[in-house]
Coordinates of C-alpha atoms and ligand atoms in Angstrom, one line a residue:
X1 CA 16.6 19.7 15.7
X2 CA 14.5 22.3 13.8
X3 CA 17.6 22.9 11.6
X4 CA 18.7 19.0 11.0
X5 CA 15.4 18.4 10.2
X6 CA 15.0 20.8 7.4
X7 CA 18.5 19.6 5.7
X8 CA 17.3 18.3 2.5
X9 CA 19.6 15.4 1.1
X10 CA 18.3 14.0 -2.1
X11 CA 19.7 11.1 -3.3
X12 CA 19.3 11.8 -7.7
X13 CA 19.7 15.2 -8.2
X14 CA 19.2 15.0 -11.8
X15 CA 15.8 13.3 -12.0
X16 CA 14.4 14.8 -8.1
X17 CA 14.7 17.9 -9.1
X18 CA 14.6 18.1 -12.9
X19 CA 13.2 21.1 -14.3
X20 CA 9.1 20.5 -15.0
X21 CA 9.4 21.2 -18.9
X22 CA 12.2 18.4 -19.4
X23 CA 10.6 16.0 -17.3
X24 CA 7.4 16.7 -18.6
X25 CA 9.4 15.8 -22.3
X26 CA 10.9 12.6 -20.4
X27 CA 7.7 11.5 -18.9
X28 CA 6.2 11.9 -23.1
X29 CA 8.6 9.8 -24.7
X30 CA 8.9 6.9 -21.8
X31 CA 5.1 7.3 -22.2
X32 CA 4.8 6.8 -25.9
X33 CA 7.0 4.1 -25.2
X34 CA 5.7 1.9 -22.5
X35 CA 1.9 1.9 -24.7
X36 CA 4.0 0.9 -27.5
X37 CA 5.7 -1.8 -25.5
X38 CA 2.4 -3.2 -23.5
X39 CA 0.7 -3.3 -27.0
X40 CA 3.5 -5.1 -28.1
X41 CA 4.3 -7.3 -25.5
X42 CA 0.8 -8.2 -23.5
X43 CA -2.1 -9.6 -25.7
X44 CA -4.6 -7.9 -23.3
X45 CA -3.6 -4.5 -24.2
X46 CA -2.9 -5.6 -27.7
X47 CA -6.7 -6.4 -28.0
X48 CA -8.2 -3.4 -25.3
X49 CA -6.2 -0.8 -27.6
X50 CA -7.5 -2.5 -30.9
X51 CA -11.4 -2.3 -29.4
X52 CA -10.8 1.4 -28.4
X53 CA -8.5 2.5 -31.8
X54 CA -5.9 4.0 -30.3
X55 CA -2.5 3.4 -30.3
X56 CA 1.4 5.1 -29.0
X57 CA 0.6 7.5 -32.4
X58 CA -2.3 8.9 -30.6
X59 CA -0.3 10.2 -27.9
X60 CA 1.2 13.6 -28.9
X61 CA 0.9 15.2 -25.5
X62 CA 0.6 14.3 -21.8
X63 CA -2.8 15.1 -22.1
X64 CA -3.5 12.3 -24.7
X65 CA -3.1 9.7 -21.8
X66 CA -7.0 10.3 -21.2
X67 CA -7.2 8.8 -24.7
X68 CA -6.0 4.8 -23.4
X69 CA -8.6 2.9 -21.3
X70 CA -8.2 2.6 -17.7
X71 CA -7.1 -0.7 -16.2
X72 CA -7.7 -2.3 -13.2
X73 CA -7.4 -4.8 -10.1
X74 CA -9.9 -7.0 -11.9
X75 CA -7.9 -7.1 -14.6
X76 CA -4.7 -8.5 -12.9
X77 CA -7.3 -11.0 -11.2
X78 CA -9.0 -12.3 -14.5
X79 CA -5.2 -13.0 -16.0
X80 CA -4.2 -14.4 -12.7
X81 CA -1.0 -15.4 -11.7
X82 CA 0.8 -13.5 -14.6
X83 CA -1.3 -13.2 -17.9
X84 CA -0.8 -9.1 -17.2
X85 CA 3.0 -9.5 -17.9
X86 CA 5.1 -8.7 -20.9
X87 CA 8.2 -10.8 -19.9
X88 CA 8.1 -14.7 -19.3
X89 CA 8.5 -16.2 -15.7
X90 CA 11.6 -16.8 -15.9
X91 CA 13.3 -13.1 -16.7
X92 CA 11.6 -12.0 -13.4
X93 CA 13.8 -12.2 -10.5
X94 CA 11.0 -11.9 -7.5
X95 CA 7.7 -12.2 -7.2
X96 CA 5.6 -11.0 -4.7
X97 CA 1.7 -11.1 -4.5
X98 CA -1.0 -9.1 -2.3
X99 CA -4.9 -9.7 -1.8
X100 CA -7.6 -10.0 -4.5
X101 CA -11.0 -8.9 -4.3
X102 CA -11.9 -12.6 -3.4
X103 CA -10.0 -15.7 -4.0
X104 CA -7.1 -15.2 -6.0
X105 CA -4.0 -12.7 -4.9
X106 CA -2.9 -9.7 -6.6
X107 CA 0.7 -10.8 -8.6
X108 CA 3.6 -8.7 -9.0
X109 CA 7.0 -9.5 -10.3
X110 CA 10.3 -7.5 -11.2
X111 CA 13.1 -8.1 -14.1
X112 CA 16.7 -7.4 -13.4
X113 CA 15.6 -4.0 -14.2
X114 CA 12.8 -3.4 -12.3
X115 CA 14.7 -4.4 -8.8
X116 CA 17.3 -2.0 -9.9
X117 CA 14.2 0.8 -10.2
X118 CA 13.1 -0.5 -7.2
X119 CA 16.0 -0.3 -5.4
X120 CA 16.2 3.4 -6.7
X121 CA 13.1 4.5 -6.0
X122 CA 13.6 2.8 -1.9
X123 CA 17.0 4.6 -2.2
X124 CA 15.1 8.4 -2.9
X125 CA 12.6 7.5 0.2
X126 CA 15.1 6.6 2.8
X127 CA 17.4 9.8 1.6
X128 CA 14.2 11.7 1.5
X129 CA 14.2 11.0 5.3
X130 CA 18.2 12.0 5.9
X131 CA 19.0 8.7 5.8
X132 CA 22.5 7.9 5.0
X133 CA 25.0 4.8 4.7
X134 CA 26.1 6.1 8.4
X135 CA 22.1 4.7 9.9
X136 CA 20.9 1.4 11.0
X137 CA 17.5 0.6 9.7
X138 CA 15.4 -1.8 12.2
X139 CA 13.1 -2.7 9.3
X140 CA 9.7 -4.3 11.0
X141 CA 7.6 -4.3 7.4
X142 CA 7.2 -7.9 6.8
X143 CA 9.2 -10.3 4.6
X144 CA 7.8 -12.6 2.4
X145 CA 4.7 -11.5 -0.5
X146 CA 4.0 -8.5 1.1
X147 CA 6.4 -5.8 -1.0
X148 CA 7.2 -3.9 2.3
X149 CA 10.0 -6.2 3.8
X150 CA 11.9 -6.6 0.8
X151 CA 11.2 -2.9 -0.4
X152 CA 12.5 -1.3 2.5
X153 CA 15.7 -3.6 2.4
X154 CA 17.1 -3.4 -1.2
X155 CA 16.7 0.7 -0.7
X156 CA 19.0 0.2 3.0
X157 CA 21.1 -2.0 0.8
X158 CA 21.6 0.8 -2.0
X159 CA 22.3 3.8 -0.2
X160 CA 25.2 1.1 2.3
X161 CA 22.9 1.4 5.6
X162 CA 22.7 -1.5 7.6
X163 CA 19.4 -3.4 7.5
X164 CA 18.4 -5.7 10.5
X165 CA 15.7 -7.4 8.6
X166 CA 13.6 -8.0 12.2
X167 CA 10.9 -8.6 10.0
X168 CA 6.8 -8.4 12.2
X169 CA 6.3 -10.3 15.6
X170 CA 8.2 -11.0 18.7
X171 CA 7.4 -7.2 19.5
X172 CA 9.6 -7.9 22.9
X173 CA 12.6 -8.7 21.2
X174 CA 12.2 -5.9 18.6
X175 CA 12.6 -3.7 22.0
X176 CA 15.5 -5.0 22.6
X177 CA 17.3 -5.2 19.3
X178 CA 16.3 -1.7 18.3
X179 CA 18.1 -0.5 21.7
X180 CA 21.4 -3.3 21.2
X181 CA 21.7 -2.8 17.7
X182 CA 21.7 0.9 17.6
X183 CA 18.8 0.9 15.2
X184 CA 18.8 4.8 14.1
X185 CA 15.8 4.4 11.4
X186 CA 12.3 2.1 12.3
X187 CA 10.4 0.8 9.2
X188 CA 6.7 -0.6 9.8
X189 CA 3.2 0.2 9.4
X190 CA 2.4 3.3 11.6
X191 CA -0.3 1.0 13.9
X192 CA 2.8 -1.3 14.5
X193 CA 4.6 2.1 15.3
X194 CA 2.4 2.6 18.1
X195 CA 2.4 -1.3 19.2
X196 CA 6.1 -0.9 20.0
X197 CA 5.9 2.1 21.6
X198 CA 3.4 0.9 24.2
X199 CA 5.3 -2.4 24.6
X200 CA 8.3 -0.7 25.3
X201 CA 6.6 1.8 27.7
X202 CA 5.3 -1.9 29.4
X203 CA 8.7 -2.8 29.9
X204 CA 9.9 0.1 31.9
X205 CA 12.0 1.6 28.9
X206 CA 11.8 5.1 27.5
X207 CA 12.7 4.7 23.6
X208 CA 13.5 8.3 23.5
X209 CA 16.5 7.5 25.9
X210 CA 17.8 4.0 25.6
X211 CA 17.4 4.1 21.7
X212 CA 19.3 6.4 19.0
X213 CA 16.1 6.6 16.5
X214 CA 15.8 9.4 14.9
X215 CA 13.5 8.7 12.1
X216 CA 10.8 6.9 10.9
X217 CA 8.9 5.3 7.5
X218 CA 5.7 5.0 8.2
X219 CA 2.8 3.4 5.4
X220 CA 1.0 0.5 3.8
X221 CA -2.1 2.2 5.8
X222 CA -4.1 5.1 6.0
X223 CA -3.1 6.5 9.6
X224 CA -3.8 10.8 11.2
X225 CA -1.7 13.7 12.3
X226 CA -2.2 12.2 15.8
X227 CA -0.6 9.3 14.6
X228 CA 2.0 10.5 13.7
X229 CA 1.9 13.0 16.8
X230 CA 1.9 9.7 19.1
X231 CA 4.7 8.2 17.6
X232 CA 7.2 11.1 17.2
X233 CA 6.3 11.6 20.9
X234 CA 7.1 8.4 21.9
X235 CA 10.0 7.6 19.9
X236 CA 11.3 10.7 19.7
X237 CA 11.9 10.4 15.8
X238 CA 10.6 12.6 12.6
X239 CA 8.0 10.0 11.3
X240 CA 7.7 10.0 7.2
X241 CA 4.3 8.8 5.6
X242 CA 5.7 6.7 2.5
X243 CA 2.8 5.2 -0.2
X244 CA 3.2 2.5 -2.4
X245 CA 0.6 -0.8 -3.9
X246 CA 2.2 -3.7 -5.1
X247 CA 1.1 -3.1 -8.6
X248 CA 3.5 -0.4 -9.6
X249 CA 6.2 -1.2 -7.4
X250 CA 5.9 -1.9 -3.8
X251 CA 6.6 0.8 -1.3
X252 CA 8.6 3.1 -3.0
X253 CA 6.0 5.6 -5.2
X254 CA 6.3 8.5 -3.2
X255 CA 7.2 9.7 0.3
X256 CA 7.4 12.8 2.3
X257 CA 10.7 15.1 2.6
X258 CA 11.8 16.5 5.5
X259 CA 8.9 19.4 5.1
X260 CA 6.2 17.0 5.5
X261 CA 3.9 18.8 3.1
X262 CA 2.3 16.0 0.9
X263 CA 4.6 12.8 -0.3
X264 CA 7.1 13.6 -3.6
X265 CA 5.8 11.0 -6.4
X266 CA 8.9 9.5 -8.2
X267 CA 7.1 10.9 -11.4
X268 CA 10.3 9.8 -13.7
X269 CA 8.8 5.8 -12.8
X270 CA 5.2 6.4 -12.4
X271 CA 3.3 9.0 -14.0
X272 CA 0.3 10.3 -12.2
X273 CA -3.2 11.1 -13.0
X274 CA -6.5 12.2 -10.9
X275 CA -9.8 11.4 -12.1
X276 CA -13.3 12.0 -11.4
X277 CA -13.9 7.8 -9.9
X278 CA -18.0 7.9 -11.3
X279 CA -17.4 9.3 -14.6
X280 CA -13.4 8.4 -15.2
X281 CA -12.7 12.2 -16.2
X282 CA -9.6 13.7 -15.8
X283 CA -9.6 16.2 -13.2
X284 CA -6.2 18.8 -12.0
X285 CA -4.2 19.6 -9.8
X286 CA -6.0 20.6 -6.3
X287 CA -8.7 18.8 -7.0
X288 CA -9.8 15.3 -4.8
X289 CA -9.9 12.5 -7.2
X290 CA -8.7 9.0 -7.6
X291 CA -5.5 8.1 -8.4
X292 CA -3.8 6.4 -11.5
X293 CA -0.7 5.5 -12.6
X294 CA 1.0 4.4 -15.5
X295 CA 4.8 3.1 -15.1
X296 CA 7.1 4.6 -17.7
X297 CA 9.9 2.3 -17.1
X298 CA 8.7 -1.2 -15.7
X299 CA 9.8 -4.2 -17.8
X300 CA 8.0 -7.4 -16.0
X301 CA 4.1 -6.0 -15.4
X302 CA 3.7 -2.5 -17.0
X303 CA 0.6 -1.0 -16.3
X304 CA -1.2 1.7 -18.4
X305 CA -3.6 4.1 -16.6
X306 CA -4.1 1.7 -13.3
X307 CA -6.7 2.8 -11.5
X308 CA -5.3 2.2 -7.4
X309 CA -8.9 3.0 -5.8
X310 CA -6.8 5.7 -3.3
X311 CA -8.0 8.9 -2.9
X312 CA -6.3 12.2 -3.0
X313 CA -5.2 15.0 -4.5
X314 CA -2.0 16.5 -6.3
X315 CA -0.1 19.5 -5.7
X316 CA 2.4 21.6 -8.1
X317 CA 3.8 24.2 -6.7
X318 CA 7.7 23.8 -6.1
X319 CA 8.7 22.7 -2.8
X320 CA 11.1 24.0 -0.6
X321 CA 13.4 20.6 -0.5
X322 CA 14.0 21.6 -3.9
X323 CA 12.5 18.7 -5.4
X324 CA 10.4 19.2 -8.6
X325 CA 8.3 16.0 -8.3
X326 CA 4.3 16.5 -7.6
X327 CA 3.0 15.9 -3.9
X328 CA 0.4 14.0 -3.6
X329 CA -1.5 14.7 0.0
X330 CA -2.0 11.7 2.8
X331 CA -4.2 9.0 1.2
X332 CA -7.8 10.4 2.4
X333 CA -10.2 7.1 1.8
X334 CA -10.6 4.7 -1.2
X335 CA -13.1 4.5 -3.9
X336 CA -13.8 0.5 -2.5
X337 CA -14.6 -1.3 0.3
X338 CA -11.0 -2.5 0.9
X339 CA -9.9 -2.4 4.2
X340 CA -6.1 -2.4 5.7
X341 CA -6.0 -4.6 8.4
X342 CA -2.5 -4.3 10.1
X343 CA -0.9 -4.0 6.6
X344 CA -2.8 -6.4 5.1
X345 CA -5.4 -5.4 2.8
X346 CA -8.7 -7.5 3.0
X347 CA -11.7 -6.8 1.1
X348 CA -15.1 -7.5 2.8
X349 CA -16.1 -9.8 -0.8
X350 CA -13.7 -12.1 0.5
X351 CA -15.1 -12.8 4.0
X352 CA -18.6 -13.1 1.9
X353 CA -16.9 -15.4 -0.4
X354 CA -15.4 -17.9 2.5
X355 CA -18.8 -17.8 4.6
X356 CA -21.6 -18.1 1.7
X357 CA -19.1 -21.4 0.9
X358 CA -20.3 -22.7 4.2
X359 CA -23.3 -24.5 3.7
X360 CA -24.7 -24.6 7.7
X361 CA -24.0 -20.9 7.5
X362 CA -26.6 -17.8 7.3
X363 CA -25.5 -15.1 4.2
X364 CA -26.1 -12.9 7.5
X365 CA -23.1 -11.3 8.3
X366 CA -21.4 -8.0 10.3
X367 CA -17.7 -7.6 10.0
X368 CA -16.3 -5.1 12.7
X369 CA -13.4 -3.6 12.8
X370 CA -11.7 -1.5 15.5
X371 CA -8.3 -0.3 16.6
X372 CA -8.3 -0.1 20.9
X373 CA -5.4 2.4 21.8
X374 CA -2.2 1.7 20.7
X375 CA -3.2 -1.8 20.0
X376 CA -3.5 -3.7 16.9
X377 CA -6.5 -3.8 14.2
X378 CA -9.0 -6.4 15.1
X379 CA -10.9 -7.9 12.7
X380 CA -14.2 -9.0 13.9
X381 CA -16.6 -11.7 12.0
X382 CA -20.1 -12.2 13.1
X383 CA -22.2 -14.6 10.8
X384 CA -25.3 -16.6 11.6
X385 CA -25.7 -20.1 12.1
X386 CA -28.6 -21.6 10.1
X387 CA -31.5 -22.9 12.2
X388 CA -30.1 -27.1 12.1
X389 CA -26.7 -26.2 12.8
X390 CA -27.8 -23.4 15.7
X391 CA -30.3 -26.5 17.1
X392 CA -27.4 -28.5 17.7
X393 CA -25.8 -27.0 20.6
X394 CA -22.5 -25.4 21.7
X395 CA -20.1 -28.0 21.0
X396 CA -21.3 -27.8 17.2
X397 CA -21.7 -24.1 17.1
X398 CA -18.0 -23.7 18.9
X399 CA -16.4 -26.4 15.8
X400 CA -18.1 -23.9 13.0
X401 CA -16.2 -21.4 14.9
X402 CA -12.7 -22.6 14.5
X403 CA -13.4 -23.9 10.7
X404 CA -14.8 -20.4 10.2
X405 CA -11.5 -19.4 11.6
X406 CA -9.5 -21.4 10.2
X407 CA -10.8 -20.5 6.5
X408 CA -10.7 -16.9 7.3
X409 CA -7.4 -17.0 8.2
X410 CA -6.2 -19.4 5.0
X411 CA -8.1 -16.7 2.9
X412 CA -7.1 -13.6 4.2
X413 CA -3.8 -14.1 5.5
X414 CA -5.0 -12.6 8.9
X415 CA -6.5 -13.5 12.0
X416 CA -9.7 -12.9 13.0
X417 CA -12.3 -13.2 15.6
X418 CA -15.2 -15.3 14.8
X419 CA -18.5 -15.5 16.5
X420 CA -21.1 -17.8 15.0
X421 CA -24.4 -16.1 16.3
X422 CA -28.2 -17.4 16.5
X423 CA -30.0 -17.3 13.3
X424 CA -32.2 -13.8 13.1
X425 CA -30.2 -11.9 15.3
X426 CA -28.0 -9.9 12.7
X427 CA -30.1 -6.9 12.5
X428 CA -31.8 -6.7 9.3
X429 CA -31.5 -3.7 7.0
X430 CA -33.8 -2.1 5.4
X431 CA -32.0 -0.3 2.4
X432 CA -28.6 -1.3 1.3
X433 CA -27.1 -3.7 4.1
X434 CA -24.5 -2.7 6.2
X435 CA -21.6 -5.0 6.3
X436 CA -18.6 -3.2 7.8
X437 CA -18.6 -1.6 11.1
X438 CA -14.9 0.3 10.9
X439 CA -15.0 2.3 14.5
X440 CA -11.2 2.9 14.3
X441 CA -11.9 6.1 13.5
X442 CA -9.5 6.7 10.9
X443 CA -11.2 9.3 8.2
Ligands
LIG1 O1 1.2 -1.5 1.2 C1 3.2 -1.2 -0.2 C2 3.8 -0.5 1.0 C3 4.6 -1.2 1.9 C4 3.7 0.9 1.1 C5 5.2 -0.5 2.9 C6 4.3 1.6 2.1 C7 5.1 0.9 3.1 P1 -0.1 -3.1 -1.0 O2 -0.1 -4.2 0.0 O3 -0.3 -3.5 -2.4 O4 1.2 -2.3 -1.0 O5 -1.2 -2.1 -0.5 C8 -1.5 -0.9 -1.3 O6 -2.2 0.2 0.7 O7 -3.4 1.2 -2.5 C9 -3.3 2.1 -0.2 O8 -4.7 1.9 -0.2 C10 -2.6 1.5 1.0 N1 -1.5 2.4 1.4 C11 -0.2 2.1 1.1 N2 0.6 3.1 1.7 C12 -0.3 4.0 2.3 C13 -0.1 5.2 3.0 C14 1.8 -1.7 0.1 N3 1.1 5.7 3.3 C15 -2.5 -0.1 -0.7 N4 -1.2 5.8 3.4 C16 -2.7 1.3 -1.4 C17 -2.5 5.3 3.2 C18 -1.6 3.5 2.1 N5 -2.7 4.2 2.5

């Protein structure tokens, strides 16, 4: 197994393992180009590089990126659905969307050219893993806005693996198929990992004898070493972090090799940065900052210096895959509140947003969240009722409940559980108010 497992495959040799000085020379020019482009293309930049003076002149170096203004999430919201884009509509060929801070999603969208970077990019990850057109992928990320599902399926498509595009829920029947179909590869979030696992061990069957898997993609989350010790245990596969946000391209921005030792950033696509997050300084290599990344070769929503909110730190040296890209370590905690709820990313401003729109509601509220061995995230809402609605018993209290429910779920795209409490017993804080409760231990 040892020796399998260290077989590097890579799937572009000329790019994965270009030597640093050209790349660093590629990386310039598609640099100088894609400010040029965005200034040229998006009226936003157009005016933000105007305000600051700078312009693609400026940039002489790689260096010189800390000359451009950083751009952000609230950016993509204020512009919302595409006033961020440099193409019209109709040259993009999907379009797939993830959560805001409050109301309004997150947009993304590809041209022609973008799926096929895309589709490169997922094609790297899954070779990454020693996955070849001879595997079966059992991909469980979900289809639909979310960029997992489709991500993971145009790489299985390019490298001519089979994709059974099982897509989340029916966890039973995902037991089954993966043992039917001779599913070799498993694709989901890593708490999903751990969902199938323990429904399988329910049902009597032992994955690591009545299934072929062998390896795993695991992301879209933060999740530990004893993660990934539980599922390779269980599943007895070689389980792969893999890191990607919506905004740059999906899942497909970097991923581990076969020596686990940080996650290979496809630097040719998306060049990164680490910065102080208070002061917006640029900071090295070793050094825990907050990520950013420009694309250098995105047509539909280019994005100069985007600031992802992740946490983590970059690494240099060579690895031993032979791969010249950077490593970026395990996402170690964002620089926001946003939380990752079974994939999907909620920020706590949105639960405010859908309760202080309630009028026989308290702005008293604790949201809890907790994972319960090898279950599922639970999202846990607890507001207070204001003093008429409390005074009007159960049956009114129990039909807040369900709207509160309903709303949440409407807003936030998951479920939650909602407990409408009696006015004054939130405990009151004296300093800054503590809204989240995370107890799943994750950091
Ligand atoms: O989660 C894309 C993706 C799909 C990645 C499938 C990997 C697998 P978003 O929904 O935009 O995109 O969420 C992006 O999720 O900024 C991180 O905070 C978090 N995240 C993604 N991958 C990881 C990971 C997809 N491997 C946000 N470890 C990012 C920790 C991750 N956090």
């Amino acid at each position: 197994m040892a020796d399998k497992q260290k077989k590097a495959l890579i799937w572009n040799e000329e790019f994965e393992t270009m030597p640093r000085p050209e790349l660093e020379k590629l990386q310039l020019k598609r640099l100088k180009d894609i400010v040029a482009y965005v200034a040229e293309k998006v009226p936003f930049y157009r005016e933000l590089y105007a305000e600051a003076g700078v312009s693609a002149d400026d940039i002489d170096s790689l260096e010189d990126i800390a000359k451009l203004p950083f751009t952000s999430k609230q950016d993509l919201r204020d512009r919302y659905p595409f006033g961020m884009f440099a193409v019209p509509v109709l040259e993009l060929r999907q379009v797939h969307a993830t959560s805001g801070t409050t109301g309004k999603m997150t947009v993304t969208g590809y041209t022609a050219s973008d799926m096929q970077v895309w589709a490169e990019t997922m094609a790297r990850v899954y070779t990454a893993g020693n996955v070849t057109a001879d595997d079966v992928v059992h991909n469980a990320y979900g289809y639909g806005l979310f960029t997992g599902g489709l991500g993971f399926h145009i790489g299985a498509e390019r490298i001519g693996a089979t994709v059974i595009p099982v897509s989340g829920g029916m966890t039973k029947r995902q037991i089954e198929i993966m043992q039917d179909f001779g599913s070799t590869v498993l694709t989901c979030t890593p708490s999903y990992a751990l969902v199938l696992a323990e429904t399988a061990k329910q049902m009597g069957i032992d994955l690591r004898e009545t299934s072929g898997l062998r390896v795993g993609f695991f992301g879209a989350e933060p999740w530990t070493e004893l993660m990934r010790e539980g599922i390779e245990e269980r599943m007895g596969l070689d389980a792969y972090d893999i890191y990607g946000l919506a905004e740059i391209i999906g899942p497909g921005v970097s991923v581990e090799c076969p020596y686990h030792c940080g996650l290979h950033i496809a630097e040719d696509h998306f060049y990164p940065e680490i910065i102080d997050p208070e002061t917006g300084d640029p900071l090295g290599y070793d050094q825990l900052g907050e990520l950013v990344f420009t694309t250098l070769t995105k047509e539909g929503l280019p994005l100069v210096r985007y600031r992802t909110r992740d946490r983590t730190i970059l690494r240099k040296e060579k690895c031993a895959c032979g791969r010249t890209m950077v490593r970026m370590e395990k996402v170690l905690g964002r620089t926001d509140d946003m939380l990752i709820i079974r994939g999907i990313n909620v920020f706590p401003s949105q639960v405010e947003h859908v309760l202080l729109e309630i009028e026989e509601l308290e702005p008293q509220y604790v949201i809890y969240v907790d994972r319960e061995k090898d279950k599922l995230d639970t999202l846990e809402v607890w507001v207070e009722a204001s003093p008429e609605l409390y005074a009007q018993g159960e049956v009114a209290v129990g039909e807040m409940t369900a709207r509160v429910k309903k709303a949440m779920q409407e807003t936030l795209y998951v479920s939650t559980i909602v407990k409408v409490v009696e006015p004054g017993s939130i405990e009151r804080s004296l300093g800054k108010a503590k809204r989240v409760v995370d107890r799943r231990g994750l950091r």
